[in-house]
XYZ file of C-alpha atoms in Angstrom:
144
model
C 17.061 -6.015 27.388
C 19.079 -6.822 24.273
C 18.267 -5.504 20.840
C 19.236 -6.118 17.220
C 20.787 -3.699 14.770
C 18.437 -2.593 11.991
C 20.307 -4.348 9.167
C 20.134 -7.655 11.074
C 16.386 -7.185 11.564
C 16.037 -6.678 7.798
C 18.143 -9.795 7.139
C 15.810 -11.846 9.352
C 12.751 -10.576 7.469
C 14.403 -11.414 4.140
C 15.196 -14.885 5.452
C 11.598 -15.524 6.538
C 9.968 -14.291 3.334
C 12.598 -15.333 0.773
C 13.297 -18.807 2.149
C 17.069 -18.338 2.394
C 19.450 -19.328 5.146
C 19.882 -22.453 7.202
C 16.277 -23.296 8.070
C 13.545 -24.738 5.900
C 10.874 -22.153 5.155
C 7.682 -22.725 3.218
C 8.122 -22.476 -0.554
C 4.856 -20.572 -0.492
C 2.983 -18.551 2.080
C -0.809 -18.698 2.124
C -2.675 -15.474 2.872
C -5.707 -15.979 5.102
C -8.464 -13.579 6.149
C -9.782 -13.445 9.704
C -12.831 -11.934 11.368
C -11.135 -12.270 14.787
C -7.415 -12.138 15.501
C -5.321 -15.240 16.101
C -3.564 -15.509 19.463
C 0.173 -14.952 19.925
C 0.721 -18.730 19.958
C -1.040 -19.128 16.578
C -4.212 -20.667 17.983
C -7.638 -19.097 18.017
C -8.754 -16.504 15.539
C -11.718 -16.938 13.244
C -10.789 -17.544 9.625
C -13.387 -16.905 6.930
C -15.203 -20.144 6.196
C -17.506 -19.526 3.223
C -17.376 -22.343 0.668
C -15.844 -20.141 -2.058
C -13.201 -18.625 0.244
C -9.707 -20.060 -0.154
C -6.331 -18.937 1.138
C -4.310 -17.234 -1.576
C -0.837 -18.460 -2.494
C 2.188 -16.157 -2.362
C 5.555 -17.472 -3.506
C 8.614 -16.442 -1.516
C 9.551 -14.318 -4.550
C 6.343 -12.263 -4.119
C 7.984 -10.187 -1.378
C 10.139 -7.087 -1.705
C 13.577 -6.910 -0.139
C 13.374 -5.908 3.504
C 14.000 -2.269 4.378
C 16.317 -1.653 7.320
C 14.847 0.809 9.803
C 13.167 1.333 13.136
C 11.324 -1.004 12.721
C 12.635 -2.961 9.719
C 9.871 -3.918 7.271
C 9.109 -6.169 4.314
C 6.020 -5.941 2.071
C 4.312 -7.932 -0.639
C 5.567 -7.019 -4.113
C 2.585 -8.444 -6.008
C -1.172 -8.011 -5.707
C -2.970 -10.619 -3.609
C -6.537 -11.132 -4.878
C -9.224 -13.386 -3.465
C -12.137 -14.668 -5.592
C -15.403 -12.760 -5.496
C -17.564 -13.614 -2.518
C -20.812 -15.389 -3.328
C -21.953 -15.208 0.289
C -21.083 -13.200 3.382
C -17.552 -13.728 4.737
C -18.195 -11.563 7.785
C -16.246 -8.448 8.740
C -12.607 -9.107 7.916
C -10.298 -7.440 10.435
C -7.007 -9.366 10.170
C -4.793 -11.177 7.704
C -2.458 -14.058 8.341
C 0.438 -15.742 6.593
C 0.012 -19.470 6.957
C 2.318 -22.366 6.171
C -0.444 -24.440 4.545
C -3.218 -23.972 2.005
C -6.024 -25.616 4.007
C -8.430 -23.074 5.455
C -9.329 -23.485 9.088
C -6.001 -25.117 9.918
C -4.195 -23.536 12.884
C -0.944 -22.924 10.986
C -0.766 -19.128 10.994
C 2.833 -17.991 11.448
C 2.519 -14.211 11.027
C -0.605 -12.105 11.390
C -1.677 -8.510 11.659
C -4.652 -6.192 11.861
C -5.960 -4.475 8.766
C -5.922 -0.671 8.839
C -9.684 -0.772 8.232
C -12.026 -3.698 8.819
C -14.212 -4.595 5.832
C -17.575 -6.353 5.718
C -17.295 -8.798 2.817
C -20.664 -9.506 1.221
C -21.956 -11.306 -1.864
C -20.213 -9.833 -4.930
C -17.334 -8.213 -3.025
C -13.717 -8.896 -3.927
C -10.910 -8.621 -1.399
C -7.481 -7.697 -2.703
C -4.254 -6.224 -1.382
C -2.176 -4.055 -3.704
C 1.603 -4.396 -3.745
C 3.073 -3.039 -0.493
C -0.289 -3.274 1.316
C 0.757 -6.203 3.532
C 3.711 -5.194 5.679
C 5.584 -7.249 8.249
C 7.754 -5.402 10.744
C 10.474 -6.415 13.148
C 12.220 -4.168 15.628
C 13.515 -3.529 19.079
C 11.211 -2.537 21.922
C 12.443 1.068 21.624
C 11.653 1.366 17.897
C 8.783 3.583 16.778
C 5.836 1.586 15.486
């Protein structure tokens, strides 16, 4: 099995989140909340669907520079805040980075589990502080 050196892993993460390089990346990423995880192919998952829930926009510049390591990582550099819930959103267990703003669209590109699931009820606000959303990339032998 082939692997990548850590600095190349970090360069890939920078490319994906900063929009550089030879491919066209979204100008913005849209943070989505899920009550069930998407599948590896981007289908499935249950995105919150309350009327007041909307995906939150993150510009490519809202990401820190990737850190080379085992695994290499990149994190949000700004706070991501959703509007206050005016109804139940369910128990949020996952987040996703989507290529479009329209909720319920199967366009998740990157997703992960939250460290702790959270029941979102009327009056609750969901937010992620800087460095709370981390994407990692590494070889099979890296420590996760």
